[in-house]
Short mmCIF file of C-alpha atoms in Angstrom, two decimals:
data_model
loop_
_atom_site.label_atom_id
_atom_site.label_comp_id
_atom_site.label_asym_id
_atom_site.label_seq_id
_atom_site.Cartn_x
_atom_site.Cartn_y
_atom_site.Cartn_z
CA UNK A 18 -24.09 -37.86 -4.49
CA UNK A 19 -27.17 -35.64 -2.74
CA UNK A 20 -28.92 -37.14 -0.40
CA UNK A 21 -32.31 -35.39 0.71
CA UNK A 22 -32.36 -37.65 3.77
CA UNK A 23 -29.12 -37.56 5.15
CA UNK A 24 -29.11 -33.28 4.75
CA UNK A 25 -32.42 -33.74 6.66
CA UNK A 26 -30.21 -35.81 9.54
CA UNK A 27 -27.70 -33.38 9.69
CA UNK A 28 -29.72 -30.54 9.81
CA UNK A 29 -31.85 -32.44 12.41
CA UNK A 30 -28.73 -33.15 14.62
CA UNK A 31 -27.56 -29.50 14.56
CA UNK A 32 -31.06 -27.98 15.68
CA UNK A 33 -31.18 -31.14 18.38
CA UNK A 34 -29.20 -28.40 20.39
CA UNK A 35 -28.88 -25.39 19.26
CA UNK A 36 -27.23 -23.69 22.26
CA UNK A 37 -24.65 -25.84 22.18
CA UNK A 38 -24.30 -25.70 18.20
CA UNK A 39 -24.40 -22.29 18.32
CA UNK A 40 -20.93 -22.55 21.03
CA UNK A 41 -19.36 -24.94 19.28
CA UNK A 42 -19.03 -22.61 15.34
CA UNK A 43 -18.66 -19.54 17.36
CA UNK A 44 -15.10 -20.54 17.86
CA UNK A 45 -14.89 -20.79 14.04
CA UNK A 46 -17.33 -17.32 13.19
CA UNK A 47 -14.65 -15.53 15.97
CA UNK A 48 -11.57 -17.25 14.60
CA UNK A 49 -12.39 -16.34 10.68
CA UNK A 50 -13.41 -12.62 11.71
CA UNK A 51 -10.32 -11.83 13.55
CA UNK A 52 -7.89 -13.31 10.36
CA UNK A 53 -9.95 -11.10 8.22
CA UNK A 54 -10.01 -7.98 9.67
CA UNK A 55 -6.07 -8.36 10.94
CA UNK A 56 -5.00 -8.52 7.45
CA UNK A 57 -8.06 -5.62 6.65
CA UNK A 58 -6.19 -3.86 9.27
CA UNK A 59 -2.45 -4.39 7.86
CA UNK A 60 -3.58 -3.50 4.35
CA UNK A 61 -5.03 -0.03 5.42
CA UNK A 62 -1.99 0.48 7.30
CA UNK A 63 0.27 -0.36 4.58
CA UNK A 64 -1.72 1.77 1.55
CA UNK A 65 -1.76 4.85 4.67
CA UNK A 66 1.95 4.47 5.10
CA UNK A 67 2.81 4.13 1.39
CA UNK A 68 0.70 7.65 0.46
CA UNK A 69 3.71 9.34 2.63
CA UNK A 70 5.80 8.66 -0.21
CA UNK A 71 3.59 11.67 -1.93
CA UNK A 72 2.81 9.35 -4.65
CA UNK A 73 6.41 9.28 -5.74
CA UNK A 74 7.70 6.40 -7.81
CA UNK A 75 9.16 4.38 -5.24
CA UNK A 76 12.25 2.76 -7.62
CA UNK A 77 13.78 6.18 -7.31
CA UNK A 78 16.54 8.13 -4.68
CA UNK A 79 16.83 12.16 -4.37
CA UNK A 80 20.86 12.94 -4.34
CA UNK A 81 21.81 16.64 -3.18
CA UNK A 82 25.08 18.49 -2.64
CA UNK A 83 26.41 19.07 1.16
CA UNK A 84 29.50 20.17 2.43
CA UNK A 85 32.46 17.97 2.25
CA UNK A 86 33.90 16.22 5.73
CA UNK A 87 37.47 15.12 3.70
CA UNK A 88 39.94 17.68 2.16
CA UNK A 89 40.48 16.44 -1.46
CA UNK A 90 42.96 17.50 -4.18
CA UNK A 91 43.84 20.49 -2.56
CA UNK A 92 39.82 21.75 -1.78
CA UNK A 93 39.46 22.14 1.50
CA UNK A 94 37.45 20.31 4.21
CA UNK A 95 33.93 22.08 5.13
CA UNK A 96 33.52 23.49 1.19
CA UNK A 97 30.20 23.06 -0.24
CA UNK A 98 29.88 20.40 -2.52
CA UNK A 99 28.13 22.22 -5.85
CA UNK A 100 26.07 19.58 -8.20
CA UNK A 101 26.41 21.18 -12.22
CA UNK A 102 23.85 20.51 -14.83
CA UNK A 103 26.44 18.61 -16.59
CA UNK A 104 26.36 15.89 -14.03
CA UNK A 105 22.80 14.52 -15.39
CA UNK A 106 24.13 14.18 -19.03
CA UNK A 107 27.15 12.06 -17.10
CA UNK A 108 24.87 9.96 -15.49
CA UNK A 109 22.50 9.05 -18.20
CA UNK A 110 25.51 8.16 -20.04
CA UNK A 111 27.43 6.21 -17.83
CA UNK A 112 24.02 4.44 -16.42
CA UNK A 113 21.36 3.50 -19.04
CA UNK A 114 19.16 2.01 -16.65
CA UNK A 115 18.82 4.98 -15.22
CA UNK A 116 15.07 5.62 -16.86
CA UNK A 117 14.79 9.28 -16.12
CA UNK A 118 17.68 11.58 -13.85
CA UNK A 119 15.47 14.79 -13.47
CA UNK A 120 17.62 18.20 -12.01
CA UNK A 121 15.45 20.32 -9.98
CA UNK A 122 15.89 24.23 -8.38
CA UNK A 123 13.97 25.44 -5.47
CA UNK A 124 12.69 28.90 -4.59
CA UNK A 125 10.76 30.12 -1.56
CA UNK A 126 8.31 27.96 0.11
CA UNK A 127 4.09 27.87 1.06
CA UNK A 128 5.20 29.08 4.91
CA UNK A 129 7.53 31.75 3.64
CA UNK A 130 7.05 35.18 2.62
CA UNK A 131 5.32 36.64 -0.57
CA UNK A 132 7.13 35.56 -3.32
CA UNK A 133 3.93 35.35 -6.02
CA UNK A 134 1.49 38.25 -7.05
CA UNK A 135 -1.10 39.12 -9.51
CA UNK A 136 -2.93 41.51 -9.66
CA UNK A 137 -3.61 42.49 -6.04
CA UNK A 138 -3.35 39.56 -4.68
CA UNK A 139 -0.06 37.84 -3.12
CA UNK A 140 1.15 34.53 -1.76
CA UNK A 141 3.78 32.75 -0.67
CA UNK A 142 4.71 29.49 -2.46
CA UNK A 143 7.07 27.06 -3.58
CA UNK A 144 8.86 27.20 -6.87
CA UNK A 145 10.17 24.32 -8.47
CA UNK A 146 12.40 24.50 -11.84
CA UNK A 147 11.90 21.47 -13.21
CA UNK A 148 12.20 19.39 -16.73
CA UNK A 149 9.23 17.33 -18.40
CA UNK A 150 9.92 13.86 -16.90
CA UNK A 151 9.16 15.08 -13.50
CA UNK A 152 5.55 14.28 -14.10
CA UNK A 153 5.86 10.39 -14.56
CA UNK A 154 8.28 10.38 -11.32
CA UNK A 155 5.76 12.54 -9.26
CA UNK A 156 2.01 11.62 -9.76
CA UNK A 157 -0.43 14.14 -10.94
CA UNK A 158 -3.78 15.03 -12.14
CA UNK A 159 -3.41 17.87 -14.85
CA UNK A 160 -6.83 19.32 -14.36
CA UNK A 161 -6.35 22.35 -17.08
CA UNK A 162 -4.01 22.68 -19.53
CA UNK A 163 -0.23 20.71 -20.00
CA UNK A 164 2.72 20.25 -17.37
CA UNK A 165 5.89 21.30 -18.99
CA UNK A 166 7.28 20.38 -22.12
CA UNK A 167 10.59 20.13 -24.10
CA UNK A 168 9.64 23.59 -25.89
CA UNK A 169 9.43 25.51 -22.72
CA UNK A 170 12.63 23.94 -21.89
CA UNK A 171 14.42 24.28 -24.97
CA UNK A 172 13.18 28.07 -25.58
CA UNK A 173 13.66 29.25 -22.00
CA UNK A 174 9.58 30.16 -21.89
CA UNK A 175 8.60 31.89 -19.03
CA UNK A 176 5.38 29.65 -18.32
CA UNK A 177 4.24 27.63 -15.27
CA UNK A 178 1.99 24.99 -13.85
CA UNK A 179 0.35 25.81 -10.25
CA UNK A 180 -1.25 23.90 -8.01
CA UNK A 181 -5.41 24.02 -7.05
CA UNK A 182 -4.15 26.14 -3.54
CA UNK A 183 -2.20 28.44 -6.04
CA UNK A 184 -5.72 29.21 -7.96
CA UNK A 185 -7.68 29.87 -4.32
CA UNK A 186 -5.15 32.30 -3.44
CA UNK A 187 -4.54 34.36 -6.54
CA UNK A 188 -7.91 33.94 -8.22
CA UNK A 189 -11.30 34.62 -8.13
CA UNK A 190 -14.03 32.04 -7.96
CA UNK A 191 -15.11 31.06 -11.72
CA UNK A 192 -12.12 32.82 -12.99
CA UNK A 193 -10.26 31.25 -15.40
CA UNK A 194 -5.90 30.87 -15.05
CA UNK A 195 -5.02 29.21 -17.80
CA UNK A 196 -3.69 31.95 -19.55
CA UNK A 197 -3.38 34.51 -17.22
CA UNK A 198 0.36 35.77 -15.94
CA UNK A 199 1.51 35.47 -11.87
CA UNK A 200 4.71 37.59 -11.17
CA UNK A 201 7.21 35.39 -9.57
CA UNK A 202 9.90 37.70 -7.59
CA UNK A 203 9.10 39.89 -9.98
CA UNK A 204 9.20 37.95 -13.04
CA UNK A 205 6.17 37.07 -15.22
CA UNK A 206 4.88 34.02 -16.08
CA UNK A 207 2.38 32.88 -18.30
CA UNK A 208 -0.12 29.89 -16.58
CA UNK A 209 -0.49 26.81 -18.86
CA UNK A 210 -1.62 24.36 -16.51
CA UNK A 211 -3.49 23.39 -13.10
CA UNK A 212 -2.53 20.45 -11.26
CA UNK A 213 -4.02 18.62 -8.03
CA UNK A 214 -2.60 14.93 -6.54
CA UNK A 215 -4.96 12.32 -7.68
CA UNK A 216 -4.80 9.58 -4.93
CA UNK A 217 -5.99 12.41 -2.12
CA UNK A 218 -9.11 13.60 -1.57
CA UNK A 219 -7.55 17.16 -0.63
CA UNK A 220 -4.02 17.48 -1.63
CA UNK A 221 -1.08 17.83 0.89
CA UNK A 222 -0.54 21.72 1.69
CA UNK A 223 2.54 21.64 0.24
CA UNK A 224 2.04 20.05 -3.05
CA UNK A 225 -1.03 21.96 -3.51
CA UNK A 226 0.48 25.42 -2.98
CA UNK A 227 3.43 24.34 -5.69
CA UNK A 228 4.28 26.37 -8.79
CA UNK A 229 6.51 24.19 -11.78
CA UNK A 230 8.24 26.23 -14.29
CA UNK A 231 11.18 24.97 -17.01
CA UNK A 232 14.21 24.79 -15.39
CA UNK A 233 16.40 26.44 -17.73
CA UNK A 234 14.12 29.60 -16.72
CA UNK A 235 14.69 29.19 -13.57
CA UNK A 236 18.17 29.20 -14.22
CA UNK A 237 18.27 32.71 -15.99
CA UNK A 238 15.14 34.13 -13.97
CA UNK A 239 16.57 33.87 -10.70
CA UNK A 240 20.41 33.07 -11.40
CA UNK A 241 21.09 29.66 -10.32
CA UNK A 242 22.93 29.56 -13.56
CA UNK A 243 24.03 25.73 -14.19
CA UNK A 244 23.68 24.65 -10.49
CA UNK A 245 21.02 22.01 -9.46
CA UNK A 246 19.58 21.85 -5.95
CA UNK A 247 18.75 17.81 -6.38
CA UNK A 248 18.13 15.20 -8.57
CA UNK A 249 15.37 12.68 -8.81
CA UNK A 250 16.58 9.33 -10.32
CA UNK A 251 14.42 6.48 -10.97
CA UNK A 252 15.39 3.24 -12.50
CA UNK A 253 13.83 1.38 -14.70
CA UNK A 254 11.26 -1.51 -13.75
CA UNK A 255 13.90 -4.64 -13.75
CA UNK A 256 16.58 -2.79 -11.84
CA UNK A 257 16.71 -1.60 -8.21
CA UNK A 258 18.02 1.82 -7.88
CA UNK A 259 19.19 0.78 -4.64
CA UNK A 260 21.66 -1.61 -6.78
CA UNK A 261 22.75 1.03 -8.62
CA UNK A 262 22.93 3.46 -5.52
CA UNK A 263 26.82 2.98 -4.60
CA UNK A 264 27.79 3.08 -8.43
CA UNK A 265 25.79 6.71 -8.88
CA UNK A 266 27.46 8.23 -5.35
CA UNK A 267 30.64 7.63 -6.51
CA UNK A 268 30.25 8.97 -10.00
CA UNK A 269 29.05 12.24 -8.12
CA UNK A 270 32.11 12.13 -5.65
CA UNK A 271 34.50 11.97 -8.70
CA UNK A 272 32.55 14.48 -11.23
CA UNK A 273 32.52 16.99 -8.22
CA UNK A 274 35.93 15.88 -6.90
CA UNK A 275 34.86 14.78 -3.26
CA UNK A 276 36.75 12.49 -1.94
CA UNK A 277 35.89 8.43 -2.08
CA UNK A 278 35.32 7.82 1.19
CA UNK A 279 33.44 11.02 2.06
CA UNK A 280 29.83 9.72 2.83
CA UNK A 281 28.91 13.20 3.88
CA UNK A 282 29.17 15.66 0.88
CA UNK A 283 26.36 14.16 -1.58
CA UNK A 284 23.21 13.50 0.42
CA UNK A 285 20.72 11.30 -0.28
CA UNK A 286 17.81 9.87 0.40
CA UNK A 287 16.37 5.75 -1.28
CA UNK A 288 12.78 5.36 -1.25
CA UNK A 289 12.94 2.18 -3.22
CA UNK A 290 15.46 1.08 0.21
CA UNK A 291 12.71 2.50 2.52
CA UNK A 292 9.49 0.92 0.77
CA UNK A 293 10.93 -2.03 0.67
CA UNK A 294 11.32 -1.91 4.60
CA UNK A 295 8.59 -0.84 5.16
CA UNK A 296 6.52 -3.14 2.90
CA UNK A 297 8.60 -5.61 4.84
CA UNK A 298 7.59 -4.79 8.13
CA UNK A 299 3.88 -5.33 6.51
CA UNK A 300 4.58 -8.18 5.40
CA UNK A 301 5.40 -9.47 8.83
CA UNK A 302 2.15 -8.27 10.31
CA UNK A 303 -0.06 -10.22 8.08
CA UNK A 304 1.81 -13.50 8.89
CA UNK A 305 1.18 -12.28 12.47
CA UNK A 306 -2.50 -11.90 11.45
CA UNK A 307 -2.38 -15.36 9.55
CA UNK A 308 -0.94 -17.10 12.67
CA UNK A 309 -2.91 -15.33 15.39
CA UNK A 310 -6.12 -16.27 12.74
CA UNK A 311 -5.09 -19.70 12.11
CA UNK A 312 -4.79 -20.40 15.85
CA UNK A 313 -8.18 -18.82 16.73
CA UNK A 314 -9.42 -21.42 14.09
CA UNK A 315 -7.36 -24.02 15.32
CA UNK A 316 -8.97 -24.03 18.45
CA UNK A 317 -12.32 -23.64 17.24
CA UNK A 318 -11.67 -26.30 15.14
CA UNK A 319 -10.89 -28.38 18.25
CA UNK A 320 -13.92 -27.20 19.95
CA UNK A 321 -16.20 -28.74 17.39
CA UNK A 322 -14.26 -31.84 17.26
CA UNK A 323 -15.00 -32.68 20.85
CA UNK A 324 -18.67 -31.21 20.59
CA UNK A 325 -18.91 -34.31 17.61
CA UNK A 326 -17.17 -36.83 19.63
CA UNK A 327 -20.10 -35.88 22.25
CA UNK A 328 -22.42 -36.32 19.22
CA UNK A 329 -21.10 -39.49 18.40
CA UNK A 330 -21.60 -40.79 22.40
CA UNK A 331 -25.00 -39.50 22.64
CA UNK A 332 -26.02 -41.27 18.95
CA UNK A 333 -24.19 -44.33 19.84
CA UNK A 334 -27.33 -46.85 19.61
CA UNK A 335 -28.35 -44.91 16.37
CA UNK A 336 -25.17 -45.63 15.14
CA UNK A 337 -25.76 -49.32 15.80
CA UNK A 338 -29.31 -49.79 14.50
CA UNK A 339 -28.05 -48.19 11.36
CA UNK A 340 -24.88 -50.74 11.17
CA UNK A 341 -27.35 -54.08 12.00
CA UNK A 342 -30.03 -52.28 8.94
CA UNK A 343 -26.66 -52.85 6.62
CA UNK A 344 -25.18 -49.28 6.95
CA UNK A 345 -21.46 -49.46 5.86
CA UNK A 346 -18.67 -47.66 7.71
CA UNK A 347 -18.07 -45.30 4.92
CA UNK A 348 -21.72 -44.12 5.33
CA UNK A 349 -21.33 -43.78 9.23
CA UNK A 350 -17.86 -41.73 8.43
CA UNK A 351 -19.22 -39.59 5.45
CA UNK A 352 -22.50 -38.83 8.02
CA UNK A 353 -20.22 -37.81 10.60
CA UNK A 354 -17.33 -35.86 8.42
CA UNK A 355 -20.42 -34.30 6.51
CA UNK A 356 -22.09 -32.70 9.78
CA UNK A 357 -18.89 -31.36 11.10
CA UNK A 358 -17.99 -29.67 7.74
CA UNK A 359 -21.49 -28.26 7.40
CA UNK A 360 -21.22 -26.81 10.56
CA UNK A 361 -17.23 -25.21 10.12
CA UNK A 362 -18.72 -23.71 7.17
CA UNK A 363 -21.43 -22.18 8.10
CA UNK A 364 -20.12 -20.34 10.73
CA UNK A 365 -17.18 -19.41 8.52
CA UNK A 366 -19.27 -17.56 6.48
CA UNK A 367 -20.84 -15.85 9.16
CA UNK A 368 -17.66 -14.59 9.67
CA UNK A 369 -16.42 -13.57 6.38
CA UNK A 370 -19.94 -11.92 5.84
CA UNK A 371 -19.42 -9.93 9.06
CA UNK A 372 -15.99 -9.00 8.15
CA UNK A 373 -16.86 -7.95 5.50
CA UNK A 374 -19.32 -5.74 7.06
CA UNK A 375 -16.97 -4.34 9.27
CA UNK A 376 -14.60 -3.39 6.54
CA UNK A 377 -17.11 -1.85 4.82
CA UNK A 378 -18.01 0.37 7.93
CA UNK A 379 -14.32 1.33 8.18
CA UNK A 380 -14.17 2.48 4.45
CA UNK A 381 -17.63 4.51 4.58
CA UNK A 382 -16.23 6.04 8.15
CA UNK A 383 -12.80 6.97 6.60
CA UNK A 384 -15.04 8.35 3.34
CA UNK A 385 -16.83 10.68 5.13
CA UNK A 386 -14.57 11.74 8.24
CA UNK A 387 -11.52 12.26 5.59
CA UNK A 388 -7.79 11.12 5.11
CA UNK A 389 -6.84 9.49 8.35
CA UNK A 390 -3.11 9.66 8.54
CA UNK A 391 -0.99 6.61 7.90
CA UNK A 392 -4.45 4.96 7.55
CA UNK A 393 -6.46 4.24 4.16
CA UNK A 394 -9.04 1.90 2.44
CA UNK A 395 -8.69 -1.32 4.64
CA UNK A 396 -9.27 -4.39 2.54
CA UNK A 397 -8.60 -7.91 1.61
CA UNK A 398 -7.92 -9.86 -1.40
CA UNK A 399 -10.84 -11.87 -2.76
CA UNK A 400 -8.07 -15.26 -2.78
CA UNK A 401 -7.47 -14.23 1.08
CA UNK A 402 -11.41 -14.99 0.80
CA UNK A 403 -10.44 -18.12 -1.04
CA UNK A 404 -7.94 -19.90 1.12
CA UNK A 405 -9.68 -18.87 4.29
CA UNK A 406 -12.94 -21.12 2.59
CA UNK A 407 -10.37 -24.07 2.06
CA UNK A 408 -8.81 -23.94 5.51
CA UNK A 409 -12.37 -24.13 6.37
CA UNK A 410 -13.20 -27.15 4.69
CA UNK A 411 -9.96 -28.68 5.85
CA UNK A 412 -10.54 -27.33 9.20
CA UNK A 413 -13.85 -29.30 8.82
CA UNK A 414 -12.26 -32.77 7.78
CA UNK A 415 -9.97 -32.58 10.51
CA UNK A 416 -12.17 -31.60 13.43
CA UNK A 417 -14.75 -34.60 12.31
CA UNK A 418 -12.13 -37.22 11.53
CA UNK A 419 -11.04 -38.34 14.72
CA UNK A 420 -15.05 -38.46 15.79
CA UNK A 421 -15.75 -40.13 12.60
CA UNK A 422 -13.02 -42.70 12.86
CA UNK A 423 -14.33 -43.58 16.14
CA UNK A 424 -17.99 -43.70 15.53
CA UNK A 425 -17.08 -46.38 12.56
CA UNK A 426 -14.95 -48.65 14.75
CA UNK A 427 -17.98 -49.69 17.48
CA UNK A 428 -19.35 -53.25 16.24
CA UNK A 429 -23.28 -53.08 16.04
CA UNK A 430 -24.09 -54.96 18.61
CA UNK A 431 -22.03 -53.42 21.54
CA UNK A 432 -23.37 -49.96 20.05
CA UNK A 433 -27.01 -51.42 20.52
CA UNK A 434 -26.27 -52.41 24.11
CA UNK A 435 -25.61 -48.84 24.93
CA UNK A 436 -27.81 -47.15 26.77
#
């Protein structure tokens, strides 16, 4: 029940000293800050960490062909290990929750030599021959036109998608490429798309300086015939692909007849294995930030339990003119446990509001000075907000209980005889 005169005692007790009021939540404000802005802290390192992934879906592994460590059935030890087209049909077949096994080709690369022209303008960039499905394993923002599609694949169409650094190096200003042909090692190919990374505010170098075209051109273009560089796998939602990992390297050993135990000859490379130790290491530094938190609070919680037991001294012939005028222990408890929640949460907001504050700086700072590497949008979960408001109020109850309890247990008259 609200009661106008016993919010005008506790307000009156808290201004009585306002130095030492001011002390006594600072070790709450100081305690709540720090919890926030650790975990602030160890989400903006996490969501910096997890953009060098490139945006890739992280159930997925890359597997690529090496040379072999083991002579096998007669093939000698130090061959290189050759993965075939044919090995993707084999793997969707033998592993349905596989949800898309995508065989890529390189060419060139954005720090080697001219490999792109048009008109008179030349570049150097990377090539990949790739199939549809690549899209939902990489993420990207089509900007103009379409990625790839089943047609190009299917009728060996010479067209490509480039990246926004492909468009500032072969084009114009206000010219448009959708389109337009680039001659690729001297092959020409029709642009049907622009792409850019959407979760960047400038795209890596590399990606943006990219070139996708179907992979079955690549394959006549420039020779590869049915050879595949690598393959990105990704599994679907309710399997790991780190489960499936051993299964799919030993498929590949026995389709390219490597031996069993020859760890060397496929290569690969598990990002759902590395995010999840990674997002494991994260998840270790926020319990560090909930501990180091909780035990700033703890002892500002301590703080203003002595500060009250002080309070309770000082008041202690109020205490018994109010128990001689009829005043029940419950009311000389609820006073007491009332003030020193009051006072836990008002400097707990402080601090969540100046948290907050800070965490806003940190985004606008990051906004306008640009990516920061392994470093991005610090925040915190509005139930973070939540719980830290109920350890408050617990935090509260427990720092006026013991005060409380001992404030109730003085008999009126040896509280009036006090001095």
């Amino acid at each position: 029940m609200f009661s106008k005169d016993r919010w005008s005692e506790i307000l009156e007790a808290l201004n009585a000293n306002r130095f030492r009021t001011f002390l006594t939540a600072f070790g709450v404000f100081w305690g709540i800050l720090i919890l926030v802005l650790l975990l602030a802290m160890t989400n903006g390192l996490r969501t910096g960490v997890a953009k060098d992934f490139g945006d890739f879906a992280t159930n997925s592994m890359f597997v690529w062909s090496q040379s072999a460590s083991i002579p096998y059935k007669g093939l000698p030890k130090g061959r290189r290990v050759q993965l075939k087209i044919s090995d993707v049909a084999a793997l969707k077949e033998k592993f349905p929750q596989l949800q898309y096994v995508s065989p890529r080709f390189q060419l060139g690369g954005y720090r080697g030599s001219n490999n792109v022209t048009r008109n008179d303008k030349t570049g150097a960039f990377q090539i990949n021959g790739d199939y549809p499905e690549y899209i939902y394993q990489q993420s990207m923002d089509i900007t103009q036109g379409r990625f790839l599609n089943y047609s190009d694949i299917h009728k060996n169409l010479k067209t490509a998608v480039i990246g926004i650094d492909v468009v500032k190096g072969l084009y114009d200003i206000g010219e448009e490429p959708i389109g337009s042909y680039i001659t690729i090692n001297g092959v020409n190919f029709k642009v049907v798309g622009v792409f850019k990374n959407p979760n960047s505010t400038g795209d890596s170098e590399e990606e943006a300086n990219t070139i996708f075209i179907p992979f079955t051109t690549f394959a006549k273009s420039f020779n590869s015939g049915d050879n595949v560089g690598y393959m990105a796998l990704t599994a679907s939602d309710e399997v790991s692909i780190s489960v499936l990992k051993p299964q799919i390297l030993a498929t590949l050993r026995e389709l390219r007849s490597v031996h069993p135990d020859d760890e060397r000859a496929i290569g690969n490379r598990d990002l759902a294995e590395q995010f999840a130790r990674i997002n494991g290491l994260f998840d270790i530094l926020s319990l560090v930030g909930y501990f180091v938190g909780g035990l700033v609070l703890l002892s500002g919680g301590i703080g203003i339990s002595n500060i009250m037991l002080i309070v309770v001294k000082e008041r202690t012939n109020e205490i018994g003119v109010r128990r001689a005028l009829g005043a029940t222990p419950w009311d000389i408890k609820a006073q007491i446990l009332q003030e020193s929640i009051v006072l836990t949460l008002i400097a707990g907001l402080a601090g969540i509001a100046f948290a907050s504050g800070f965490i806003w700086l940190m985004n606008y700072l990051l906004d306008q000075s640009g990516p920061v590497e392994n470093f991005a949008n610090p925040t915190v979960d509005i139930t973070v907000v939540g719980i830290a408001l109920i350890i408050l109020v617990i935090a509260g109850l427990l720092a006026g209980f013991i005060p409380s309890s001992r404030a109730t247990q003085m008999k009126p008259v040896d509280a009036l005889r006090t001095e």
